[in-house]
Amino acid sequence: TKPPVRVAVTGAAGQIGYSLLFRIASGDMLGKDQPVILQLLEITPALKALQGVVMELRDCAFPLLSDVVTSDDPMVAFRDADYALLVGAMPRKAGMERGDLLGANGGIFKPHGEALNAVASRGVKVLVVGNPANTNALIAQQNAPDLNPKQFTAMVRLDHNRAISQLAEKTGQPVSSIQNVTIWGNHSSTQYPDLSQATVNGQPALEQVERDWYENSYISTVAKRGAAIIEARGSSSAASAASAAIDHMRDWALGTPEGQWVSMGIPSDGSYGVPEGLIYGFPVRCSGGQYEIVQGLEVSDFSRGKMDATAQELTEERDEVRKLGLVR
Ligand code: NAI
């Protein structure tokens, strides 16, 4: 059997953690032959609740769960971590401006970046889930100068999965018949769920739906799905967010299926005219533990406008955190 790998999860006693940890420990993320050691980080007042979650994890008797470590110290939780899922974040409170929110999260993601830099495995794969995810990922990345910037990613996979399921529902076709949707840009209401390359049963998706539905209903339904969940459920998406985090890490580590791509928030290399350095949702293919942007896709004027608008929002977020001294 393989030696265990170390998976750090922050905010482990929260809503998403309650779904995520069990999926990781059961082998959904890294495969049914890969033992894991969970290294769970929480703030001090949540450590007792975290102990309860750990009791339940142990009660599942997962054969792949080698050990569980808990701490309120990032230098302990990130030590030798091969994977780090940064879920814990500061929620937006009533009356908070974007700058306040970014600043409050800087207080979390700067020290987390520094601790990853100091103690994580040199090949650590980092996924930021906690919002504002793209800019939080940028803050962590910029405070980890000894790690490769490409090791820091943000989650747009929930949006990607929502984009697939909405299209499946509209066309009456199974989710498995749909390929190559893309979420460009920010995990926010400016994201661009792009169907221009998508196929349903191998045929262009945009030939199977009305243009008006796509432009005026679909895009906003996907982008505002988070708010609709809060409205219906009374709390934000948790199990679906955890499932998307599993999908993101699994595909990054184990590869995307032949001929398909997925969406990941990754540092822009300037592809598709996206300003270099922004953590931006791109279509990617993964193999051998590496991701690569899918190149050569045609970009219509409609797409260009949407891609630029979400890039603009991310540029503004970066400027805010730069002013706060959180990034270069
Ligand atoms: P939650 O509030 O239930 O849990 C967050 C946990 O993080 C809490 O237990 C809290 O004690 C912990 N925490 C706070 N500061 C911490 C720190 N410095 N170190 C370690 N832990 C810390 O929230 P939930 O529902 O689990 O969501 C977590 C985050 O994920 C939120 O920011 C949410 O907006 C975001 N999210 C992102 C999605 C995406 O698609 N990118 C989708 C859904 C949620």
mmCIF file of C-alpha atoms and ligand atoms in Angstrom:
data_model
loop_
_atom_site.group_PDB
_atom_site.id
_atom_site.type_symbol
_atom_site.label_atom_id
_atom_site.label_comp_id
_atom_site.label_asym_id
_atom_site.label_seq_id
_atom_site.Cartn_x
_atom_site.Cartn_y
_atom_site.Cartn_z
ATOM 1 C CA THR A 1 0.000 0.000 0.000
ATOM 2 C CA LYS A 2 0.979 3.626 -0.609
ATOM 3 C CA PRO A 3 2.397 5.757 2.238
ATOM 4 C CA PRO A 4 -0.136 8.308 3.573
ATOM 5 C CA VAL A 5 -0.207 11.895 2.309
ATOM 6 C CA ARG A 6 -0.939 14.886 4.518
ATOM 7 C CA VAL A 7 -4.066 16.932 3.825
ATOM 8 C CA ALA A 8 -4.502 20.199 5.751
ATOM 9 C CA VAL A 9 -7.986 21.711 6.030
ATOM 10 C CA THR A 10 -8.704 25.094 7.626
ATOM 11 C CA GLY A 11 -12.083 26.053 9.043
ATOM 12 C CA ALA A 12 -12.506 22.335 9.646
ATOM 13 C CA ALA A 13 -15.321 22.699 12.205
ATOM 14 C CA GLY A 14 -17.452 24.783 9.837
ATOM 15 C CA GLN A 15 -20.327 23.824 7.533
ATOM 16 C CA ILE A 16 -18.209 22.897 4.520
ATOM 17 C CA GLY A 17 -15.731 21.048 6.725
ATOM 18 C CA TYR A 18 -18.513 18.842 8.056
ATOM 19 C CA SER A 19 -19.074 17.488 4.562
ATOM 20 C CA LEU A 20 -15.549 17.773 3.175
ATOM 21 C CA LEU A 21 -13.578 15.849 5.788
ATOM 22 C CA PHE A 22 -15.644 12.691 5.409
ATOM 23 C CA ARG A 23 -15.293 12.718 1.625
ATOM 24 C CA ILE A 24 -11.504 13.136 1.849
ATOM 25 C CA ALA A 25 -11.216 10.378 4.463
ATOM 26 C CA SER A 26 -13.318 7.970 2.398
ATOM 27 C CA GLY A 27 -10.994 8.314 -0.602
ATOM 28 C CA ASP A 28 -13.177 10.456 -2.868
ATOM 29 C CA MET A 29 -10.447 13.054 -3.356
ATOM 30 C CA LEU A 30 -7.214 11.163 -3.873
ATOM 31 C CA GLY A 31 -8.387 7.672 -4.712
ATOM 32 C CA LYS A 32 -9.467 4.536 -2.922
ATOM 33 C CA ASP A 33 -5.841 3.375 -2.599
ATOM 34 C CA GLN A 34 -4.390 6.532 -1.021
ATOM 35 C CA PRO A 35 -4.238 6.717 2.792
ATOM 36 C CA VAL A 36 -4.469 10.227 4.262
ATOM 37 C CA ILE A 37 -3.498 12.054 7.426
ATOM 38 C CA LEU A 38 -5.900 14.932 8.118
ATOM 39 C CA GLN A 39 -4.353 18.044 9.682
ATOM 40 C CA LEU A 40 -7.196 20.270 10.823
ATOM 41 C CA LEU A 41 -6.926 23.960 11.683
ATOM 42 C CA GLU A 42 -9.493 25.962 13.621
ATOM 43 C CA ILE A 43 -9.574 29.085 15.742
ATOM 44 C CA THR A 44 -9.226 28.369 19.462
ATOM 45 C CA PRO A 45 -12.939 28.780 20.382
ATOM 46 C CA ALA A 46 -13.913 26.193 17.737
ATOM 47 C CA LEU A 47 -11.473 23.489 18.865
ATOM 48 C CA LYS A 48 -14.062 21.812 21.097
ATOM 49 C CA ALA A 49 -16.568 21.517 18.258
ATOM 50 C CA LEU A 50 -13.713 20.250 16.085
ATOM 51 C CA GLN A 51 -13.040 17.486 18.619
ATOM 52 C CA GLY A 52 -16.645 16.363 18.105
ATOM 53 C CA VAL A 53 -16.116 16.192 14.349
ATOM 54 C CA VAL A 54 -12.933 14.171 14.906
ATOM 55 C CA MET A 55 -14.875 11.747 17.130
ATOM 56 C CA GLU A 56 -17.303 11.196 14.268
ATOM 57 C CA LEU A 57 -14.480 10.786 11.752
ATOM 58 C CA ARG A 58 -13.000 8.057 13.946
ATOM 59 C CA ASP A 59 -16.439 6.448 14.338
ATOM 60 C CA CYS A 60 -16.630 6.006 10.567
ATOM 61 C CA ALA A 61 -13.641 3.619 10.795
ATOM 62 C CA PHE A 62 -12.443 4.751 7.361
ATOM 63 C CA PRO A 63 -9.712 2.309 6.281
ATOM 64 C CA LEU A 64 -7.827 5.111 4.469
ATOM 65 C CA LEU A 65 -7.721 7.516 7.426
ATOM 66 C CA SER A 66 -4.261 7.011 8.953
ATOM 67 C CA ASP A 67 -4.350 9.806 11.510
ATOM 68 C CA VAL A 68 -6.020 13.084 12.459
ATOM 69 C CA VAL A 69 -4.178 16.076 13.889
ATOM 70 C CA THR A 70 -5.978 19.189 15.205
ATOM 71 C CA SER A 71 -4.517 22.575 16.066
ATOM 72 C CA ASP A 72 -5.149 26.290 16.306
ATOM 73 C CA ASP A 73 -1.602 26.931 15.038
ATOM 74 C CA PRO A 74 -1.045 27.092 11.261
ATOM 75 C CA MET A 75 2.593 26.073 11.767
ATOM 76 C CA VAL A 76 1.326 22.749 13.151
ATOM 77 C CA ALA A 77 -1.579 22.205 10.760
ATOM 78 C CA PHE A 78 0.434 22.963 7.588
ATOM 79 C CA ARG A 79 3.569 21.006 8.567
ATOM 80 C CA ASP A 80 4.648 18.822 5.612
ATOM 81 C CA ALA A 81 1.176 19.212 4.066
ATOM 82 C CA ASP A 82 0.945 17.813 0.528
ATOM 83 C CA TYR A 83 -2.505 19.347 0.006
ATOM 84 C CA ALA A 84 -4.014 22.370 1.748
ATOM 85 C CA LEU A 85 -7.689 23.300 1.502
ATOM 86 C CA LEU A 86 -8.156 26.797 2.887
ATOM 87 C CA VAL A 87 -11.828 26.935 3.797
ATOM 88 C CA GLY A 88 -11.835 29.050 6.968
ATOM 89 C CA ALA A 89 -12.465 32.709 6.229
ATOM 90 C CA MET A 90 -14.064 35.836 7.649
ATOM 91 C CA PRO A 91 -17.676 36.183 6.488
ATOM 92 C CA ARG A 92 -19.048 39.503 5.242
ATOM 93 C CA LYS A 93 -20.994 41.185 8.022
ATOM 94 C CA ALA A 94 -23.757 43.739 7.558
ATOM 95 C CA GLY A 95 -22.359 47.145 6.617
ATOM 96 C CA MET A 96 -18.920 45.808 5.651
ATOM 97 C CA GLU A 97 -17.359 47.409 2.575
ATOM 98 C CA ARG A 98 -15.334 45.326 0.149
ATOM 99 C CA GLY A 99 -12.123 46.857 1.499
ATOM 100 C CA ASP A 100 -13.052 45.868 5.076
ATOM 101 C CA LEU A 101 -13.801 42.309 3.977
ATOM 102 C CA LEU A 102 -10.555 42.029 2.032
ATOM 103 C CA GLY A 103 -8.631 43.449 4.987
ATOM 104 C CA ALA A 104 -10.244 41.086 7.488
ATOM 105 C CA ASN A 105 -9.403 38.119 5.274
ATOM 106 C CA GLY A 106 -5.890 39.419 4.779
ATOM 107 C CA GLY A 107 -5.532 38.908 8.524
ATOM 108 C CA ILE A 108 -6.134 35.188 7.895
ATOM 109 C CA PHE A 109 -4.604 34.468 4.475
ATOM 110 C CA LYS A 110 -1.335 36.371 5.003
ATOM 111 C CA PRO A 111 -0.311 34.282 8.041
ATOM 112 C CA HIS A 112 -1.587 31.147 6.336
ATOM 113 C CA GLY A 113 0.573 31.905 3.275
ATOM 114 C CA GLU A 114 3.569 32.530 5.525
ATOM 115 C CA ALA A 115 3.036 29.279 7.416
ATOM 116 C CA LEU A 116 2.671 27.286 4.179
ATOM 117 C CA ASN A 117 5.880 28.912 2.988
ATOM 118 C CA ALA A 118 7.673 27.916 6.173
ATOM 119 C CA VAL A 119 6.502 24.362 6.842
ATOM 120 C CA ALA A 120 4.431 22.792 4.037
ATOM 121 C CA SER A 121 5.749 20.189 1.611
ATOM 122 C CA ARG A 122 7.628 21.996 -1.196
ATOM 123 C CA GLY A 123 5.138 20.550 -3.677
ATOM 124 C CA VAL A 124 2.001 21.478 -1.705
ATOM 125 C CA LYS A 125 -1.143 21.983 -3.769
ATOM 126 C CA VAL A 126 -3.249 24.794 -2.285
ATOM 127 C CA LEU A 127 -6.952 25.348 -2.937
ATOM 128 C CA VAL A 128 -8.616 28.451 -1.496
ATOM 129 C CA VAL A 129 -12.365 28.059 -0.907
ATOM 130 C CA GLY A 130 -12.933 30.815 1.682
ATOM 131 C CA ASN A 131 -14.330 33.988 0.134
ATOM 132 C CA PRO A 132 -13.386 36.229 -1.555
ATOM 133 C CA ALA A 133 -11.596 33.114 -2.809
ATOM 134 C CA ASN A 134 -9.601 34.482 -5.760
ATOM 135 C CA THR A 135 -8.112 37.399 -3.883
ATOM 136 C CA ASN A 136 -7.575 35.356 -0.710
ATOM 137 C CA ALA A 137 -5.567 32.932 -2.873
ATOM 138 C CA LEU A 138 -3.545 35.862 -4.201
ATOM 139 C CA ILE A 139 -2.791 37.033 -0.645
ATOM 140 C CA ALA A 140 -1.654 33.562 0.469
ATOM 141 C CA GLN A 141 0.437 33.135 -2.686
ATOM 142 C CA GLN A 142 2.185 36.489 -2.342
ATOM 143 C CA ASN A 143 3.142 35.686 1.241
ATOM 144 C CA ALA A 144 4.718 32.366 0.271
ATOM 145 C CA PRO A 145 7.676 33.522 -1.855
ATOM 146 C CA ASP A 146 9.543 30.186 -1.651
ATOM 147 C CA LEU A 147 6.697 28.216 -3.228
ATOM 148 C CA ASN A 148 5.837 28.247 -6.938
ATOM 149 C CA PRO A 149 3.003 30.754 -7.537
ATOM 150 C CA LYS A 150 1.213 28.080 -9.602
ATOM 151 C CA GLN A 151 0.724 26.019 -6.431
ATOM 152 C CA PHE A 152 -2.003 28.478 -5.316
ATOM 153 C CA THR A 153 -5.471 28.070 -6.798
ATOM 154 C CA ALA A 154 -8.998 29.292 -6.044
ATOM 155 C CA MET A 155 -12.268 27.423 -6.361
ATOM 156 C CA VAL A 156 -14.588 28.177 -9.268
ATOM 157 C CA ARG A 157 -15.517 24.500 -9.562
ATOM 158 C CA LEU A 158 -18.832 24.941 -7.772
ATOM 159 C CA ASP A 159 -19.783 27.491 -10.430
ATOM 160 C CA HIS A 160 -18.546 25.081 -13.114
ATOM 161 C CA ASN A 161 -20.690 22.264 -11.719
ATOM 162 C CA ARG A 162 -23.687 24.591 -11.453
ATOM 163 C CA ALA A 163 -23.154 25.602 -15.094
ATOM 164 C CA ILE A 164 -23.253 21.928 -16.137
ATOM 165 C CA SER A 165 -26.336 21.099 -14.095
ATOM 166 C CA GLN A 166 -28.334 24.117 -15.318
ATOM 167 C CA LEU A 167 -27.552 23.213 -18.928
ATOM 168 C CA ALA A 168 -28.465 19.570 -18.302
ATOM 169 C CA GLU A 169 -31.786 20.626 -16.850
ATOM 170 C CA LYS A 170 -32.557 22.976 -19.743
ATOM 171 C CA THR A 171 -31.748 20.428 -22.457
ATOM 172 C CA GLY A 172 -33.218 17.452 -20.608
ATOM 173 C CA GLN A 173 -29.932 15.594 -21.094
ATOM 174 C CA PRO A 174 -27.819 13.891 -18.426
ATOM 175 C CA VAL A 175 -24.959 15.740 -16.772
ATOM 176 C CA SER A 176 -22.589 13.141 -18.252
ATOM 177 C CA SER A 177 -23.506 14.253 -21.803
ATOM 178 C CA ILE A 178 -22.107 17.753 -21.198
ATOM 179 C CA GLN A 179 -18.497 18.770 -21.789
ATOM 180 C CA ASN A 180 -16.277 21.850 -21.882
ATOM 181 C CA VAL A 181 -18.193 24.575 -20.099
ATOM 182 C CA THR A 182 -15.883 27.264 -18.711
ATOM 183 C CA ILE A 183 -16.109 29.640 -15.764
ATOM 184 C CA TRP A 184 -13.928 32.654 -16.536
ATOM 185 C CA GLY A 185 -12.786 35.073 -13.848
ATOM 186 C CA ASN A 186 -13.876 35.725 -10.305
ATOM 187 C CA HIS A 187 -15.959 33.515 -8.008
ATOM 188 C CA SER A 188 -18.501 36.340 -7.718
ATOM 189 C CA SER A 189 -21.482 37.684 -9.576
ATOM 190 C CA THR A 190 -19.173 38.982 -12.350
ATOM 191 C CA GLN A 191 -18.052 35.452 -13.293
ATOM 192 C CA TYR A 192 -18.670 34.420 -16.892
ATOM 193 C CA PRO A 193 -20.170 30.945 -17.356
ATOM 194 C CA ASP A 194 -19.267 30.408 -21.013
ATOM 195 C CA LEU A 195 -21.132 27.915 -23.204
ATOM 196 C CA SER A 196 -19.468 28.914 -26.485
ATOM 197 C CA GLN A 197 -17.282 25.769 -26.506
ATOM 198 C CA ALA A 198 -19.653 23.525 -24.572
ATOM 199 C CA THR A 199 -21.205 20.424 -26.087
ATOM 200 C CA VAL A 200 -24.228 18.292 -25.256
ATOM 201 C CA ASN A 201 -23.836 14.761 -26.625
ATOM 202 C CA GLY A 202 -20.975 16.077 -28.753
ATOM 203 C CA GLN A 203 -23.087 18.811 -30.420
ATOM 204 C CA PRO A 204 -22.585 22.548 -29.759
ATOM 205 C CA ALA A 205 -24.636 23.545 -26.693
ATOM 206 C CA LEU A 206 -25.535 26.959 -28.102
ATOM 207 C CA GLU A 207 -27.295 25.280 -31.047
ATOM 208 C CA GLN A 208 -29.586 23.510 -28.573
ATOM 209 C CA VAL A 209 -30.727 26.460 -26.445
ATOM 210 C CA GLU A 210 -32.066 29.914 -27.298
ATOM 211 C CA ARG A 211 -29.524 32.721 -27.376
ATOM 212 C CA ASP A 212 -31.844 34.875 -25.269
ATOM 213 C CA TRP A 213 -32.048 32.197 -22.553
ATOM 214 C CA TYR A 214 -28.253 31.925 -22.524
ATOM 215 C CA GLU A 215 -27.537 35.655 -22.371
ATOM 216 C CA ASN A 216 -30.401 36.817 -20.176
ATOM 217 C CA SER A 217 -31.260 33.915 -17.885
ATOM 218 C CA TYR A 218 -28.603 31.197 -17.754
ATOM 219 C CA ILE A 219 -25.571 33.354 -16.987
ATOM 220 C CA SER A 220 -27.211 35.162 -14.083
ATOM 221 C CA THR A 221 -28.827 31.978 -12.722
ATOM 222 C CA VAL A 222 -25.388 30.351 -12.458
ATOM 223 C CA ALA A 223 -23.717 33.492 -11.112
ATOM 224 C CA LYS A 224 -26.420 34.083 -8.488
ATOM 225 C CA ARG A 225 -27.008 30.468 -7.482
ATOM 226 C CA GLY A 226 -25.197 30.977 -4.160
ATOM 227 C CA ALA A 227 -27.694 33.647 -3.116
ATOM 228 C CA ALA A 228 -30.615 31.427 -4.198
ATOM 229 C CA ILE A 229 -29.316 28.624 -1.961
ATOM 230 C CA ILE A 230 -29.040 30.971 1.016
ATOM 231 C CA GLU A 231 -32.573 32.200 0.375
ATOM 232 C CA ALA A 232 -33.968 28.645 0.226
ATOM 233 C CA ARG A 233 -31.866 26.857 2.821
ATOM 234 C CA GLY A 234 -31.215 29.644 5.285
ATOM 235 C CA SER A 235 -27.469 29.048 5.093
ATOM 236 C CA SER A 236 -24.896 29.032 2.343
ATOM 237 C CA SER A 237 -24.072 26.068 0.122
ATOM 238 C CA ALA A 238 -21.943 23.595 2.021
ATOM 239 C CA ALA A 239 -22.233 20.022 0.718
ATOM 240 C CA SER A 240 -22.070 21.199 -2.897
ATOM 241 C CA ALA A 241 -19.103 23.437 -2.085
ATOM 242 C CA ALA A 242 -17.331 20.505 -0.422
ATOM 243 C CA SER A 243 -18.093 18.297 -3.418
ATOM 244 C CA ALA A 244 -16.642 20.907 -5.766
ATOM 245 C CA ALA A 245 -13.488 21.138 -3.635
ATOM 246 C CA ILE A 246 -13.111 17.351 -3.903
ATOM 247 C CA ASP A 247 -13.549 17.569 -7.690
ATOM 248 C CA HIS A 248 -10.984 20.391 -8.010
ATOM 249 C CA MET A 249 -8.292 18.604 -6.010
ATOM 250 C CA ARG A 250 -8.973 15.171 -7.529
ATOM 251 C CA ASP A 251 -8.671 16.441 -11.086
ATOM 252 C CA TRP A 252 -5.544 18.463 -10.272
ATOM 253 C CA ALA A 253 -3.873 15.495 -8.557
ATOM 254 C CA LEU A 254 -5.110 12.623 -10.699
ATOM 255 C CA GLY A 255 -5.843 14.322 -14.056
ATOM 256 C CA THR A 256 -8.845 15.422 -16.099
ATOM 257 C CA PRO A 257 -10.628 12.877 -18.324
ATOM 258 C CA GLU A 258 -9.306 12.585 -21.900
ATOM 259 C CA GLY A 259 -10.667 15.293 -24.191
ATOM 260 C CA GLN A 260 -12.342 17.311 -21.419
ATOM 261 C CA TRP A 261 -11.498 20.344 -19.380
ATOM 262 C CA VAL A 262 -12.522 21.840 -16.057
ATOM 263 C CA SER A 263 -12.421 25.374 -14.606
ATOM 264 C CA MET A 264 -9.863 26.389 -11.988
ATOM 265 C CA GLY A 265 -8.952 29.762 -10.507
ATOM 266 C CA ILE A 266 -5.222 29.988 -11.253
ATOM 267 C CA PRO A 267 -2.564 32.679 -11.643
ATOM 268 C CA SER A 268 -2.951 34.259 -15.076
ATOM 269 C CA ASP A 269 0.073 33.967 -17.378
ATOM 270 C CA GLY A 270 -1.471 36.578 -19.661
ATOM 271 C CA SER A 271 -3.423 34.024 -21.729
ATOM 272 C CA TYR A 272 -6.597 35.367 -23.354
ATOM 273 C CA GLY A 273 -5.545 38.927 -22.489
ATOM 274 C CA VAL A 274 -6.127 38.417 -18.754
ATOM 275 C CA PRO A 275 -3.722 40.625 -16.756
ATOM 276 C CA GLU A 276 -0.790 38.537 -15.574
ATOM 277 C CA GLY A 277 -0.819 37.498 -11.923
ATOM 278 C CA LEU A 278 -4.555 37.742 -11.235
ATOM 279 C CA ILE A 279 -6.069 34.534 -9.829
ATOM 280 C CA TYR A 280 -8.662 34.037 -12.559
ATOM 281 C CA GLY A 281 -10.959 31.190 -13.620
ATOM 282 C CA PHE A 282 -9.612 29.484 -16.775
ATOM 283 C CA PRO A 283 -10.372 26.299 -18.691
ATOM 284 C CA VAL A 284 -7.612 23.834 -17.753
ATOM 285 C CA ARG A 285 -6.514 20.271 -18.430
ATOM 286 C CA CYS A 286 -4.570 18.407 -15.772
ATOM 287 C CA SER A 287 -2.141 15.521 -15.965
ATOM 288 C CA GLY A 288 0.793 14.326 -13.873
ATOM 289 C CA GLY A 289 -0.240 16.666 -11.041
ATOM 290 C CA GLN A 290 0.052 19.793 -13.229
ATOM 291 C CA TYR A 291 -2.592 21.984 -14.839
ATOM 292 C CA GLU A 292 -2.382 23.793 -18.167
ATOM 293 C CA ILE A 293 -4.649 26.457 -19.631
ATOM 294 C CA VAL A 294 -6.548 25.249 -22.700
ATOM 295 C CA GLN A 295 -5.195 27.456 -25.485
ATOM 296 C CA GLY A 296 -6.520 28.600 -28.826
ATOM 297 C CA LEU A 297 -10.220 28.959 -28.024
ATOM 298 C CA GLU A 298 -12.062 31.538 -30.075
ATOM 299 C CA VAL A 299 -13.297 34.531 -28.059
ATOM 300 C CA SER A 300 -16.351 36.382 -29.376
ATOM 301 C CA ASP A 301 -17.017 40.073 -28.691
ATOM 302 C CA PHE A 302 -19.721 39.008 -26.227
ATOM 303 C CA SER A 303 -17.262 36.800 -24.350
ATOM 304 C CA ARG A 304 -14.539 39.450 -24.465
ATOM 305 C CA GLY A 305 -16.778 41.962 -22.696
ATOM 306 C CA LYS A 306 -17.680 39.510 -19.938
ATOM 307 C CA MET A 307 -14.087 38.303 -19.507
ATOM 308 C CA ASP A 308 -12.804 41.865 -19.234
ATOM 309 C CA ALA A 309 -15.480 42.892 -16.713
ATOM 310 C CA THR A 310 -14.598 40.096 -14.296
ATOM 311 C CA ALA A 311 -10.862 40.785 -14.787
ATOM 312 C CA GLN A 312 -11.554 44.419 -13.952
ATOM 313 C CA GLU A 313 -13.209 43.420 -10.670
ATOM 314 C CA LEU A 314 -10.230 41.238 -9.754
ATOM 315 C CA THR A 315 -7.829 44.055 -10.618
ATOM 316 C CA GLU A 316 -9.745 46.344 -8.261
ATOM 317 C CA GLU A 317 -9.622 43.718 -5.495
ATOM 318 C CA ARG A 318 -5.873 43.380 -6.034
ATOM 319 C CA ASP A 319 -5.440 47.147 -5.852
ATOM 320 C CA GLU A 320 -7.327 47.191 -2.526
ATOM 321 C CA VAL A 321 -5.141 44.512 -0.938
ATOM 322 C CA ARG A 322 -2.040 46.181 -2.366
ATOM 323 C CA LYS A 323 -3.036 49.386 -0.570
ATOM 324 C CA LEU A 324 -3.307 47.342 2.617
ATOM 325 C CA GLY A 325 0.230 46.019 2.079
ATOM 326 C CA LEU A 326 -0.971 42.406 1.751
ATOM 327 C CA VAL A 327 0.457 41.806 -1.740
ATOM 328 C CA ARG A 328 3.213 43.297 -3.879
HETATM 329 P P1 NAI B 1 -18.524 28.431 8.365
HETATM 330 O O1 NAI B 1 -18.634 29.775 8.976
HETATM 331 O O2 NAI B 1 -19.540 27.380 8.680
HETATM 332 O O3 NAI B 1 -17.088 27.809 8.719
HETATM 333 C C1 NAI B 1 -15.921 28.545 8.647
HETATM 334 C C2 NAI B 1 -14.996 28.034 9.730
HETATM 335 O O4 NAI B 1 -13.735 28.698 9.592
HETATM 336 C C3 NAI B 1 -15.506 28.315 11.139
HETATM 337 O O5 NAI B 1 -15.563 27.102 11.868
HETATM 338 C C4 NAI B 1 -14.436 29.266 11.713
HETATM 339 O O6 NAI B 1 -14.197 29.045 13.088
HETATM 340 C C5 NAI B 1 -13.221 28.894 10.878
HETATM 341 N N1 NAI B 1 -12.180 29.926 10.841
HETATM 342 C C6 NAI B 1 -12.322 31.275 10.856
HETATM 343 N N2 NAI B 1 -11.114 31.863 10.861
HETATM 344 C C7 NAI B 1 -10.201 30.891 10.830
HETATM 345 C C8 NAI B 1 -8.770 30.882 10.854
HETATM 346 N N3 NAI B 1 -8.066 32.014 10.897
HETATM 347 N N4 NAI B 1 -8.140 29.684 10.836
HETATM 348 C C9 NAI B 1 -8.846 28.541 10.808
HETATM 349 N N5 NAI B 1 -10.186 28.481 10.806
HETATM 350 C C10 NAI B 1 -10.852 29.649 10.826
HETATM 351 O O7 NAI B 1 -18.431 28.681 6.790
HETATM 352 P P2 NAI B 1 -18.616 27.640 5.591
HETATM 353 O O8 NAI B 1 -20.036 27.596 5.195
HETATM 354 O O9 NAI B 1 -17.912 26.375 5.926
HETATM 355 O O10 NAI B 1 -17.856 28.419 4.427
HETATM 356 C C11 NAI B 1 -16.463 28.674 4.507
HETATM 357 C C12 NAI B 1 -16.028 29.657 3.437
HETATM 358 O O11 NAI B 1 -16.223 29.113 2.152
HETATM 359 C C13 NAI B 1 -16.796 30.982 3.461
HETATM 360 O O12 NAI B 1 -15.864 32.025 3.250
HETATM 361 C C14 NAI B 1 -17.717 30.865 2.274
HETATM 362 O O13 NAI B 1 -18.064 32.119 1.754
HETATM 363 C C15 NAI B 1 -16.822 30.100 1.314
HETATM 364 N N6 NAI B 1 -17.512 29.448 0.201
HETATM 365 C C16 NAI B 1 -16.879 29.456 -1.014
HETATM 366 C C17 NAI B 1 -17.447 28.851 -2.107
HETATM 367 C C18 NAI B 1 -16.754 28.874 -3.436
HETATM 368 O O14 NAI B 1 -17.370 28.418 -4.406
HETATM 369 N N7 NAI B 1 -15.525 29.346 -3.588
HETATM 370 C C19 NAI B 1 -18.738 28.165 -1.999
HETATM 371 C C20 NAI B 1 -19.302 28.170 -0.681
HETATM 372 C C21 NAI B 1 -18.691 28.797 0.376
#
